[in-house]
Structures are given as structure tokens and as C-alpha cells.
mmCIF file of C-alpha atoms in Angstrom:
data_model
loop_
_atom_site.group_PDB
_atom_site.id
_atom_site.type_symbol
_atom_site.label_atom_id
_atom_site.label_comp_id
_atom_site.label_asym_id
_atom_site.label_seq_id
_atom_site.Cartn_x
_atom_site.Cartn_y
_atom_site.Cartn_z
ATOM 1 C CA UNK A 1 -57.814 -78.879 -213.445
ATOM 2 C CA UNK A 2 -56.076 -77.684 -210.694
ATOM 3 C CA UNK A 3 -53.355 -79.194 -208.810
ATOM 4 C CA UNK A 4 -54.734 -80.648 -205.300
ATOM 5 C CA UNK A 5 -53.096 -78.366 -202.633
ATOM 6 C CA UNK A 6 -50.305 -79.519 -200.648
ATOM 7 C CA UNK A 7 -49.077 -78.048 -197.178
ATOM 8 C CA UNK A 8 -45.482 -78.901 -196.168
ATOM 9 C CA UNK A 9 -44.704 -77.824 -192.815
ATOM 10 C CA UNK A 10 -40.891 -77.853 -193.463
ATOM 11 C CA UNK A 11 -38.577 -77.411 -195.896
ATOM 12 C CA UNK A 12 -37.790 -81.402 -197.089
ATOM 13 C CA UNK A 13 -34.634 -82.238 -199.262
ATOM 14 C CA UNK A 14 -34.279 -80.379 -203.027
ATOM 15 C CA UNK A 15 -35.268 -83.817 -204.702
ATOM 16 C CA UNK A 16 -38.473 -84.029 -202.105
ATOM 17 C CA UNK A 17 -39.269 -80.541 -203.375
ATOM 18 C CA UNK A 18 -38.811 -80.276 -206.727
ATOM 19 C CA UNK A 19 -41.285 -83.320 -206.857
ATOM 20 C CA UNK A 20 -43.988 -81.836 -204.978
ATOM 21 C CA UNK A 21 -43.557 -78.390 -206.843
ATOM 22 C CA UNK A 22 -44.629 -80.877 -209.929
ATOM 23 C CA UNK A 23 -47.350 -83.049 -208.725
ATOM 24 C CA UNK A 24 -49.394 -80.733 -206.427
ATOM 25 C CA UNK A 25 -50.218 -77.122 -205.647
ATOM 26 C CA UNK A 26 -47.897 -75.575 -202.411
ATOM 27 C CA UNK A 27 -49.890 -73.849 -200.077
ATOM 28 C CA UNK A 28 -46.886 -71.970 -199.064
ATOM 29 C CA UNK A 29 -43.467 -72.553 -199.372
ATOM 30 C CA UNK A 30 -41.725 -74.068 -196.207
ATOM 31 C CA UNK A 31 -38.482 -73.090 -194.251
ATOM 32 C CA UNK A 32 -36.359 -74.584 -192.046
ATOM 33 C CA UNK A 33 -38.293 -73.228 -189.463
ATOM 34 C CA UNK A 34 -40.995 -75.102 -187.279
ATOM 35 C CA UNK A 35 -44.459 -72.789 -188.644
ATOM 36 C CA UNK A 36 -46.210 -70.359 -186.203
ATOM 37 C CA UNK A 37 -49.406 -71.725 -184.936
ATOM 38 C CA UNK A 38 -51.344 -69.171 -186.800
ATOM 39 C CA UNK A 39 -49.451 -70.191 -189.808
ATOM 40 C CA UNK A 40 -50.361 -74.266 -189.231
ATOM 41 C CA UNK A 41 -53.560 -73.088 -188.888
ATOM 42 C CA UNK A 42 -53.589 -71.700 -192.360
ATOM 43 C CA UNK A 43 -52.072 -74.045 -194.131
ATOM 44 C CA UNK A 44 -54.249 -76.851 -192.605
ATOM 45 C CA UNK A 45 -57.225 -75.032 -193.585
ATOM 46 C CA UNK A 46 -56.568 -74.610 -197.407
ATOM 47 C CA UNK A 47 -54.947 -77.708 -197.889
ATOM 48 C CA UNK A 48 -55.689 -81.267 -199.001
ATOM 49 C CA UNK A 49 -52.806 -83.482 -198.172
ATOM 50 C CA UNK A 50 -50.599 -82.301 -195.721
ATOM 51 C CA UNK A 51 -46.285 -83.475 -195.250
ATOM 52 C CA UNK A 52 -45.600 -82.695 -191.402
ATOM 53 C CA UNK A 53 -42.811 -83.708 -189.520
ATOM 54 C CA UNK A 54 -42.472 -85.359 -185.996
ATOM 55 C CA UNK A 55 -41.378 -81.508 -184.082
ATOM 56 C CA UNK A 56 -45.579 -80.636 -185.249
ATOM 57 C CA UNK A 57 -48.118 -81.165 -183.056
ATOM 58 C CA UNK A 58 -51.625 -82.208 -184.974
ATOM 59 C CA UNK A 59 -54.211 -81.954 -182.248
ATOM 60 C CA UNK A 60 -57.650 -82.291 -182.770
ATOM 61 C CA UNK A 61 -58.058 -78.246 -182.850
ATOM 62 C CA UNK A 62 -56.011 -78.429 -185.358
ATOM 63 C CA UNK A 63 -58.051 -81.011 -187.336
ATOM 64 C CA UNK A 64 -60.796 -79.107 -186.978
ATOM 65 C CA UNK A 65 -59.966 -76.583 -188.991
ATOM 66 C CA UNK A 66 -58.918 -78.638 -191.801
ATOM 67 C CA UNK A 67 -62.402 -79.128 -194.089
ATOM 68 C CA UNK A 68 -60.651 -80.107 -197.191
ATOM 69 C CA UNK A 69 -57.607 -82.573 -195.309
ATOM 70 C CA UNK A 70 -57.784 -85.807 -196.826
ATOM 71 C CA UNK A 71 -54.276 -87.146 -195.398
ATOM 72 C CA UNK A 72 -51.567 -85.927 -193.001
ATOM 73 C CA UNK A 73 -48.473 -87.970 -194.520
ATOM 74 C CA UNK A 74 -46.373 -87.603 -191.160
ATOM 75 C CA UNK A 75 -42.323 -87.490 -192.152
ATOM 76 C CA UNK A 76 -41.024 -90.247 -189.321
ATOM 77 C CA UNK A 77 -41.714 -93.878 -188.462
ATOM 78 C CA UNK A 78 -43.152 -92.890 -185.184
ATOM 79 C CA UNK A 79 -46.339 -90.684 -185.313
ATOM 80 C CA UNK A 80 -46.814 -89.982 -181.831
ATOM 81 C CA UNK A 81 -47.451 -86.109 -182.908
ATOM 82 C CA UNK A 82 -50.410 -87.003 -184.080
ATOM 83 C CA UNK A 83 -53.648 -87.797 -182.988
ATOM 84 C CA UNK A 84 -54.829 -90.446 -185.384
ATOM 85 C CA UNK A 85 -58.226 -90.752 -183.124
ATOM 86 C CA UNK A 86 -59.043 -87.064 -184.059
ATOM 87 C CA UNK A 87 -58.262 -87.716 -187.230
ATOM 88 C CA UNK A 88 -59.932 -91.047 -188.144
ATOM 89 C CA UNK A 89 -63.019 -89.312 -186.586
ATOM 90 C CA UNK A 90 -62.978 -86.920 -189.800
ATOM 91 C CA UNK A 91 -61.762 -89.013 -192.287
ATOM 92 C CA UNK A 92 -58.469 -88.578 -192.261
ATOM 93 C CA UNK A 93 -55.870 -90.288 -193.268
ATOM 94 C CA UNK A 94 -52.430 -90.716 -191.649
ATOM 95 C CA UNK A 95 -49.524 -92.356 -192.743
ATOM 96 C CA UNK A 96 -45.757 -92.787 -192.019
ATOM 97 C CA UNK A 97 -42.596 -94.057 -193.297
ATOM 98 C CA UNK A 98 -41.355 -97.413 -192.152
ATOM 99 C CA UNK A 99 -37.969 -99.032 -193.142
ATOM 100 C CA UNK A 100 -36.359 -96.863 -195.276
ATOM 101 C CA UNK A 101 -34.814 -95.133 -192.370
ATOM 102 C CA UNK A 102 -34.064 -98.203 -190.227
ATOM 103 C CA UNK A 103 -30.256 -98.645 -191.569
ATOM 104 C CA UNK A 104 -29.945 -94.837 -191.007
ATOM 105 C CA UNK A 105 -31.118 -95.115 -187.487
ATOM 106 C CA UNK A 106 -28.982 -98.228 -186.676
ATOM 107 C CA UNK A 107 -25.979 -96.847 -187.765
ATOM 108 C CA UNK A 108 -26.102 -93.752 -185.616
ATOM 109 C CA UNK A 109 -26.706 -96.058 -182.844
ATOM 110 C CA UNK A 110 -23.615 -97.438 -183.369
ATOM 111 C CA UNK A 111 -21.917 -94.056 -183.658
ATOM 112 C CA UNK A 112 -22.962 -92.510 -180.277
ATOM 113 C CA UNK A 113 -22.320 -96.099 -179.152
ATOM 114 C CA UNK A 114 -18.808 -96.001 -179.903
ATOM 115 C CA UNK A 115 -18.120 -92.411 -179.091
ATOM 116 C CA UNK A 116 -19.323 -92.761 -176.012
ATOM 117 C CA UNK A 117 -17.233 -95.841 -175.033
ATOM 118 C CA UNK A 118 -14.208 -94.735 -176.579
ATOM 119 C CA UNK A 119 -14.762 -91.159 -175.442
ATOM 120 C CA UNK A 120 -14.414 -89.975 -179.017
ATOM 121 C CA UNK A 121 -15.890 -86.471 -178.554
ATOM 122 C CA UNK A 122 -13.575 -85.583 -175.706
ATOM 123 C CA UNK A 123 -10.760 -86.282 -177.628
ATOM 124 C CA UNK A 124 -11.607 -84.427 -180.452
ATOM 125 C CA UNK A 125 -12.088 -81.442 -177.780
ATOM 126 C CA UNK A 126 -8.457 -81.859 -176.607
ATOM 127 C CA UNK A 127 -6.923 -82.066 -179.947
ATOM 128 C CA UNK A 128 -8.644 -79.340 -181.271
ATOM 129 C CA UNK A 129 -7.575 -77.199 -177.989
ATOM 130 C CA UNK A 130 -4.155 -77.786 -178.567
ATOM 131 C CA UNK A 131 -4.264 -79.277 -175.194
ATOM 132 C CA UNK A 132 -2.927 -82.544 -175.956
ATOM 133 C CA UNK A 133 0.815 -83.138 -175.155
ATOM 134 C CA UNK A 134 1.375 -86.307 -176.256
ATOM 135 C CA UNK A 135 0.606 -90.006 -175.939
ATOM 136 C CA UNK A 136 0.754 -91.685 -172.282
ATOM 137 C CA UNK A 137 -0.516 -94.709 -171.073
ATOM 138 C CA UNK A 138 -2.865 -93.790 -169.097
ATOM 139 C CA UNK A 139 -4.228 -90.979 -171.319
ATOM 140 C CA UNK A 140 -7.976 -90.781 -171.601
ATOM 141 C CA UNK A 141 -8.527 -94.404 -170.535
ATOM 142 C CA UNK A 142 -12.062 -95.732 -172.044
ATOM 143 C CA UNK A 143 -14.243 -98.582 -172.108
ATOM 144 C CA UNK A 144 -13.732 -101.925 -174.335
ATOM 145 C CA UNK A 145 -16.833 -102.407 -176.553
ATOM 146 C CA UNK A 146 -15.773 -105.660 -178.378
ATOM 147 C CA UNK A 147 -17.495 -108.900 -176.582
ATOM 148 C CA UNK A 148 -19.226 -106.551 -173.856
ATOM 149 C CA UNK A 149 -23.067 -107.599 -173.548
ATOM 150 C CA UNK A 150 -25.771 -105.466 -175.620
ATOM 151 C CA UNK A 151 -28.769 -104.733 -174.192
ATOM 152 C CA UNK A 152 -31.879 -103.607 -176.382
ATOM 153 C CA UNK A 153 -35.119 -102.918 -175.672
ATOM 154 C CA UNK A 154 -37.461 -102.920 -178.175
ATOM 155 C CA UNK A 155 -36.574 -105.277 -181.116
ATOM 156 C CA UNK A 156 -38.883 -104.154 -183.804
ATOM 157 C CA UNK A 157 -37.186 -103.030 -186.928
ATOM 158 C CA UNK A 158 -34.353 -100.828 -186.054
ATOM 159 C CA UNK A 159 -33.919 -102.800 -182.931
ATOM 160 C CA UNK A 160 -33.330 -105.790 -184.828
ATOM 161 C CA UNK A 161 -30.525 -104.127 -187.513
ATOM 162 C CA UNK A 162 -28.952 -102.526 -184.558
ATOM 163 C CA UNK A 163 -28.190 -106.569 -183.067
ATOM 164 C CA UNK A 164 -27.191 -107.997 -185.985
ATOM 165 C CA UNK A 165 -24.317 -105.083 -186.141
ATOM 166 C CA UNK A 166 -23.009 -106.419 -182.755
ATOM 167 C CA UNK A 167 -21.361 -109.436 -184.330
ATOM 168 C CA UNK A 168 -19.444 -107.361 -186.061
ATOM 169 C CA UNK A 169 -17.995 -106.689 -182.010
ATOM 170 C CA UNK A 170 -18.532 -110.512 -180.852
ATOM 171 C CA UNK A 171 -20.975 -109.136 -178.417
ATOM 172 C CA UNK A 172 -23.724 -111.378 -176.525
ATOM 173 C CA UNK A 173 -26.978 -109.496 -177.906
ATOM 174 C CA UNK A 174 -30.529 -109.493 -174.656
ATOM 175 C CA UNK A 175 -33.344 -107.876 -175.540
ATOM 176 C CA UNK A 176 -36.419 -107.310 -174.018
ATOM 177 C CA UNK A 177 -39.370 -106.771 -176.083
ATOM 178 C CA UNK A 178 -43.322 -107.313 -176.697
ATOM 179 C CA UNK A 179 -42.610 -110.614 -178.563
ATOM 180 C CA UNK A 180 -39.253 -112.246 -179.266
ATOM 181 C CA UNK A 181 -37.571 -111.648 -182.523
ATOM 182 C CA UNK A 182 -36.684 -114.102 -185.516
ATOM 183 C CA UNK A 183 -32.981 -114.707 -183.918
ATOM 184 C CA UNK A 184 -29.941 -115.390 -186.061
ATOM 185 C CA UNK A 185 -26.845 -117.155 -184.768
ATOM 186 C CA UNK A 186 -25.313 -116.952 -182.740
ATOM 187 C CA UNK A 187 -28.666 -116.813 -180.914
ATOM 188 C CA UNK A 188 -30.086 -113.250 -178.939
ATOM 189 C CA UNK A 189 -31.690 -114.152 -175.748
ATOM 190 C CA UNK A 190 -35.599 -112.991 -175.265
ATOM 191 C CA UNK A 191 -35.135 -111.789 -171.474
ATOM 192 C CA UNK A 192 -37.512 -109.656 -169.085
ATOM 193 C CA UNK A 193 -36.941 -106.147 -169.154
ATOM 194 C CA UNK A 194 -35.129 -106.165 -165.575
ATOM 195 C CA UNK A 195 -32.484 -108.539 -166.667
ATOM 196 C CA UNK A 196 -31.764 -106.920 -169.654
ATOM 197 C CA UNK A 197 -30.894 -103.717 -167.551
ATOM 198 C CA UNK A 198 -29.153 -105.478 -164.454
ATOM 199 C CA UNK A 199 -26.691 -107.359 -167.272
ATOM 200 C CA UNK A 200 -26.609 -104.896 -170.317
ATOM 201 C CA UNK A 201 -22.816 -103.336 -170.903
ATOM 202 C CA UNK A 202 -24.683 -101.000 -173.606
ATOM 203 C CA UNK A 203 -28.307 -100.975 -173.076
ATOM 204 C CA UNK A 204 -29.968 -98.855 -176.277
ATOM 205 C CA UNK A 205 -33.882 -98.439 -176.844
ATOM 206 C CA UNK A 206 -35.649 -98.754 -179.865
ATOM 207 C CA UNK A 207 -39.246 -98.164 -178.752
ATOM 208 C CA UNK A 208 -42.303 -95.967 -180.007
ATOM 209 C CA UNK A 209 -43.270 -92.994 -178.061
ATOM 210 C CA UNK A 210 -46.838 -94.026 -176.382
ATOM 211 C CA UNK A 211 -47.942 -93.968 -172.906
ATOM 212 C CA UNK A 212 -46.669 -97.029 -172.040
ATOM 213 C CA UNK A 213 -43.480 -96.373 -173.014
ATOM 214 C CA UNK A 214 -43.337 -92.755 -171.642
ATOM 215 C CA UNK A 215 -40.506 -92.408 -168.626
ATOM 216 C CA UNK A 216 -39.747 -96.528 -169.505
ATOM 217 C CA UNK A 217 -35.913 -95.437 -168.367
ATOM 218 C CA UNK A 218 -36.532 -93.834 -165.092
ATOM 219 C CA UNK A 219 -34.525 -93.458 -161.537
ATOM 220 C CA UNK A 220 -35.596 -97.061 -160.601
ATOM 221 C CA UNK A 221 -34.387 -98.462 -164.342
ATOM 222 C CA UNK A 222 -30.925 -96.867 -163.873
ATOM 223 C CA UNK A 223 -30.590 -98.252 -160.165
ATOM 224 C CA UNK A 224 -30.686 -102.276 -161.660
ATOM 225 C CA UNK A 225 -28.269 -100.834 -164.475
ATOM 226 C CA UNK A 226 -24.363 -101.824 -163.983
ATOM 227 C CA UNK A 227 -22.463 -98.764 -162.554
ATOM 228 C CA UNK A 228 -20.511 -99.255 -165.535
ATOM 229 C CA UNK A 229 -23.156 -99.628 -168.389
ATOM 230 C CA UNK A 230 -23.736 -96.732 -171.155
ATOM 231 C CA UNK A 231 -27.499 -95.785 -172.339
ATOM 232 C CA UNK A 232 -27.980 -94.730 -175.996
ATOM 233 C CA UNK A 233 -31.028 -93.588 -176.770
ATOM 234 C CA UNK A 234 -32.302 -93.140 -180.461
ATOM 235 C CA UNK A 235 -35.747 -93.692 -180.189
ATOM 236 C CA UNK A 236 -37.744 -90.880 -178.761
ATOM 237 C CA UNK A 237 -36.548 -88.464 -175.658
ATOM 238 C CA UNK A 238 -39.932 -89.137 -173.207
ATOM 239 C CA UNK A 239 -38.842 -92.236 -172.984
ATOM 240 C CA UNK A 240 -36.175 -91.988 -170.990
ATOM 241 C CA UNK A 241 -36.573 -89.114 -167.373
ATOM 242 C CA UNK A 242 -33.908 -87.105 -168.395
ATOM 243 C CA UNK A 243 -33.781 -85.447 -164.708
ATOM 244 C CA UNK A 244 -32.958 -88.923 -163.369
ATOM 245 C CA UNK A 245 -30.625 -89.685 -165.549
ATOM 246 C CA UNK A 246 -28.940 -85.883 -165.219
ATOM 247 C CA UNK A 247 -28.753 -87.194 -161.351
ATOM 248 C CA UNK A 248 -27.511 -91.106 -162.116
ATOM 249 C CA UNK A 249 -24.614 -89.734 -164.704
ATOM 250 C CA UNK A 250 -23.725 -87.344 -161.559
ATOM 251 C CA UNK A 251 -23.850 -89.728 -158.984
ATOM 252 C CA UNK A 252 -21.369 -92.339 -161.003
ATOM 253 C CA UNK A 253 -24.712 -94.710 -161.389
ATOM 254 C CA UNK A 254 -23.667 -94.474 -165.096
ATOM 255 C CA UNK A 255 -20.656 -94.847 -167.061
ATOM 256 C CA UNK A 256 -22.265 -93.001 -169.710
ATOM 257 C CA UNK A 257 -24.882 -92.037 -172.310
ATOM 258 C CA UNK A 258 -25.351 -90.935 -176.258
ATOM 259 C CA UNK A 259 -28.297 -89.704 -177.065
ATOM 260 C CA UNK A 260 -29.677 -88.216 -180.349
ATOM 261 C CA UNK A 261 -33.318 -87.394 -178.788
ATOM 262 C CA UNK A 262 -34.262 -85.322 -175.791
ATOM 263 C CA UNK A 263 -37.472 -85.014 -173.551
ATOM 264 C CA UNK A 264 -38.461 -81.878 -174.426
ATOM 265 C CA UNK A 265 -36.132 -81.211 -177.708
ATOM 266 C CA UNK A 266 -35.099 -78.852 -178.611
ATOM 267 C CA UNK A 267 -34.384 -78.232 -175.268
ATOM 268 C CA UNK A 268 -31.591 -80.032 -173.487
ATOM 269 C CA UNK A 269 -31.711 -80.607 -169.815
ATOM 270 C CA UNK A 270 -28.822 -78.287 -168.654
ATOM 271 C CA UNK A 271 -27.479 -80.795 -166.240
ATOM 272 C CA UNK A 272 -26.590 -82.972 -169.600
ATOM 273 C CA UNK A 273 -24.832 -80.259 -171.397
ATOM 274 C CA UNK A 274 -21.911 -79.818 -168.646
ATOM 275 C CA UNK A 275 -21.033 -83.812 -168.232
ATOM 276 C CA UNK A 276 -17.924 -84.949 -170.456
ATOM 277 C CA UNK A 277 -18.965 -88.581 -170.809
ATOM 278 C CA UNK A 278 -22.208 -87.786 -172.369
ATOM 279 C CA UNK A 279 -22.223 -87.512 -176.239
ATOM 280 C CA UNK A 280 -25.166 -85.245 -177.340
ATOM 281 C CA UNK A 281 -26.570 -84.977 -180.779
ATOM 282 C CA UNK A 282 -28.972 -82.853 -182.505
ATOM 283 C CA UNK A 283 -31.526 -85.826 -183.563
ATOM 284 C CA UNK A 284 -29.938 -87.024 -186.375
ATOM 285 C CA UNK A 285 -31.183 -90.749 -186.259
ATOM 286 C CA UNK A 286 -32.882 -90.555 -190.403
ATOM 287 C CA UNK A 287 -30.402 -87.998 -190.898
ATOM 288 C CA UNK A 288 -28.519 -88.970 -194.297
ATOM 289 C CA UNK A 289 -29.337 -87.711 -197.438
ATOM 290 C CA UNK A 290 -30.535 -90.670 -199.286
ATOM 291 C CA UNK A 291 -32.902 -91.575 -196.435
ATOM 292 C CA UNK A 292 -34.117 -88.558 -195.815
ATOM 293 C CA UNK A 293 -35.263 -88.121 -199.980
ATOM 294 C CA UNK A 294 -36.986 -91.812 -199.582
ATOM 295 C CA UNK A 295 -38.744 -90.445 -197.165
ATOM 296 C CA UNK A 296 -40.266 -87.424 -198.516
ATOM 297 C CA UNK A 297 -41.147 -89.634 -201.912
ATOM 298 C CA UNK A 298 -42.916 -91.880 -199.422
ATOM 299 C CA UNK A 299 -44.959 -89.663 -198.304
ATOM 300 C CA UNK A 300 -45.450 -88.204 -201.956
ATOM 301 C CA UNK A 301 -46.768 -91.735 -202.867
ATOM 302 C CA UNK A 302 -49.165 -91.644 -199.624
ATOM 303 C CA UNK A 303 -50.599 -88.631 -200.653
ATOM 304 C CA UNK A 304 -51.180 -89.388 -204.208
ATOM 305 C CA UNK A 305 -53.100 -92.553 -203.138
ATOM 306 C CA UNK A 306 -55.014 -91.136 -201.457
ATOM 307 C CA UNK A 307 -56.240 -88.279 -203.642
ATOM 308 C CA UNK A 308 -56.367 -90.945 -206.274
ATOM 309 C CA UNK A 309 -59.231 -93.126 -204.004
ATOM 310 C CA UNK A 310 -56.882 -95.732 -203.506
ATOM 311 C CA UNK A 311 -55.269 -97.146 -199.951
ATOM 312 C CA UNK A 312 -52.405 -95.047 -198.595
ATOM 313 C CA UNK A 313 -49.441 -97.768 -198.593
ATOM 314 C CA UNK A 314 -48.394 -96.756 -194.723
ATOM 315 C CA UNK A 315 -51.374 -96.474 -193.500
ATOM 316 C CA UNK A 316 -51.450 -96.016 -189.384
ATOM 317 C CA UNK A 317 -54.099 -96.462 -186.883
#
């Protein structure tokens, strides 16, 4: 028999690939490159289990071309790319890939945190322009982290291993979320979303992409923020109105910001690009190579669930 017919929308890490070269039949082989519509089109058509990743959109159109899809095995915790209605309307499957890219996540966190305190990347711009001349006192004076107060909103998963770093920093850890969190000591406080933002130092979000939480950081958010407070963002760019906070960063409403995920990535508001106390990265959250195998091979064992008639393990929707 055949091999069932896999369609990978891009290229996933050697391991990831030499394992679904074995176990199913490529459609096509992927690139680094996000696929042509015509070409999504193509490979949704012929295929029965498809890997996509979070930069595809799978519309109903799209599903509708797809007679033989049994499961779209999306590469990312958050799935908001898809739309599982469409698909549960045909049968189809859709899965993601919790925890295994939660430590991953938390830790970048803590790097744009920290760079964007301790103004790490502008450094590293002088130094490498030879136009440092020496140490002074007063040279590139930054912000303390250690026992400042962490703000997070949305303490699900990564949320959660994000907090439990800050006592590492003896920092006071206020969250805001749909339900309060199983709290170690010392204890987080379980506040309303306004008071996390009026007394957050570092306020970072940790919150799926859905209409609720679309423009959640917005012109009236960064008003109640401290004049001195830094946002890091590592959830999903919608969530925060990148215009208004372009305009709060300008206006000295905002010490600061590192973000890993944009509104309309891959494009960068312009007004970002310019400010020096801004660190900007090129969504990089998962982005290690041990997480990012994990997650291919979990989405591997999704799809050969499924074909085999039993439950898909991460099963959304």
C-alpha cells in the first residue's frame, strides 16, 4: 500500500523531515518559503494530513478544496490561522502543540525582558561601531529589573513559567487572567486587568489570539501604564495596536518595549524600527532547536492517529 500523502507547508527541522520522508508520502517538498496560494491550493487538494504553520491562513475556501484532508496538524500552540468551524464542518481534524514549547517561549521573554531594561541591544550597536570611548558613570544609564513588579496577563502555561522565573529577580509577580493560577510562594496576586497595568514595572502578555483578545493593549491600556513600565510581548502581534504604541513609545508614555511578534508580521510598523529603546525580534518565541523537532514529531503523532482511526492527542475545537 501506499504511503498516506502528507503536505508540509514549510520546510520543518532535518529530524522533523527525515521522519515524515519515512512514514508518509510528500506531496511536495517544502522551502523556507511561505507557499503561493495556488500552490496551498494544490497541496490541500491531494493531500491527507496536512503540517502548516501559524504564517498560513486555512480558510474555509481553502477547506473546500481539500476532499481527501483528514487533519491539519497546525505547527504552534495557538491556532488562530485556522478556522476549526470550517473544518469540523467537514470532518476535519485540527490539532496543535501544547507545552513542549512553553520553556522556549518563557525564556525569550526573559531575554527581550532584560535587553530591553538593560538596553542590551544599544550597546552592542556602540561597541560594534567603535563608538564607545570608554566607561563613565553616566554612560548608557538603564533600568533596575531585580525586585521591580511583573505584570502578566494571561497566566495559562507560558504565563505561569514566565512568573516563576521572576524569583530568580525577587520581583512581586500580578497577573490578570480568566481564572487565577495555582500560586507558589511567595504568593502572585490575582488582580483586575487595570491594576495590573497601572502597577506593572514589566507588564508581558501571554494570551491567545481571538477576538477578545484582539487590540487587548491599546492607546487607553498604555495611558494607566507607569511612564516608566516596559511591554514585552510574546504572544501574538494583534494583540497589542502597534500604531498606539508607535505613538506612546514617542510620546515618553513608555519606557520601553521587546517584542518578538508584530500585528501584521512580517511587516513591522515603521515607526518601531527607528526607536532605540525598543528591542525587535524576528518571532523567535519556539525558536530552539530541540523545541522546534518536538514539535514537528507532535504533529507526526497527530497525524498518524488520526489516519490510524484513533483520537488525535491535541485535539482543538
Amino acid at each position: 500500500m501506499n504511503p498516506p500523502a502528507l503536505y508540509i507547508t514549510h520546510r520543518l527541522p532535518d529530524p522533523v523531515m527525515d521522519e515524515a520522508r519515512r512514514r508518509f508520502r510528500l506531496v511536495a517538498e517544502p522551502t523556507d518559503q511561505t507557499p503561493a496560494p495556488a500552490e496551498l491550493h494544490q497541496g490541500f487538494s491531494q493531500a491527507e494530513a496536512v503540517i502548516c504553520t501559524l504564517n498560513v491562513t486555512v480558510d474555509a475556501a481553502l477547506l473546500a478544496q481539500a476532499a481527501r484532508l483528514k487533519i491539519v496538524a497546525n505547527f504552534a500552540v495557538g491556532y488562530n490561522n485556522i478556522d476549526v468551524a470550517a473544518a469540523r464542518a467537514r470532518g476535519i481534524i485540527v490539532s496543535n502543540t501544547p507545552d513542549v514549547l512553553t520553556d522556549a517561549t518563557a525564556d525569550l521573554t526573559w531575554a527581550l525582558l532584560l535587553a530591553s531594561a538593560r538596553r542590551v541591544v544599544e550597546g552592542d550597536r556602540v561597541v560594534r561601531a567603535g563608538a564607545w570611548s570608554g566607561w563613565a558613570p553616566t554612560q548608557m544609564l538603564s533600568a533596575e529589573v531585580t525586585g521591580k513588579t511583573l505584570g502578566i496577563i494571561g497566566m495559562g502555561r507560558i504565563g505561569q513559567a514566565v512568573a516563576l522565573r521572576a524569583a530568580g529577580f525577587r520581583m512581586p509577580v500580578i497577573y490578570a487572567s480568566r481564572r487565577a493560577a495555582p500560586s507558589p510562594a511567595p504568593a502572585w496576586k490575582y488582580l483586575a486587568k487595570e491594576d495590573v497595568l497601572a502597577e506593572a514595572d514589566f507588564l508581558s502578555l501571554h494570551v491567545p489570539l481571538t477576538d477578545a483578545t484582539h487590540h487587548l493593549i491599546g492607546e487607553r491600556e498604555l495611558e494607566r501604564m507607569k511612564r516608566t513600565a516596559f511591554l514585552i510581548n510574546t504572544s501574538r502581534g494583534p494583540v497589542v495596536d502597534e500604531a498606539a504604541l508607535v505613538a506612546a513609545l514617542q510620546n515618553g508614555r513608555l519606557a520601553g518595549a521587546g517584542l518578538d511578534v508584530y500585528e501584521r508580521e512580517p511587516a513591522v510598523h515603521p515607526g518601531l524600527i527607528g526607536l532605540p529603546h525598543v528591542v525587535l525580534l524576528p518571532h523567535l518565541g519556539s525558536g530552539t532547536f530541540a523545541t522546534r523537532v518536538k514539535m514537528g514529531m507532535i504533529c507526526l503523532e497527530n497525524i498518524a492517529a488520526v489516519l490510524n482511526g484513533r483520537p488525535a492527542p491535541n485535539r482543538v475545537g
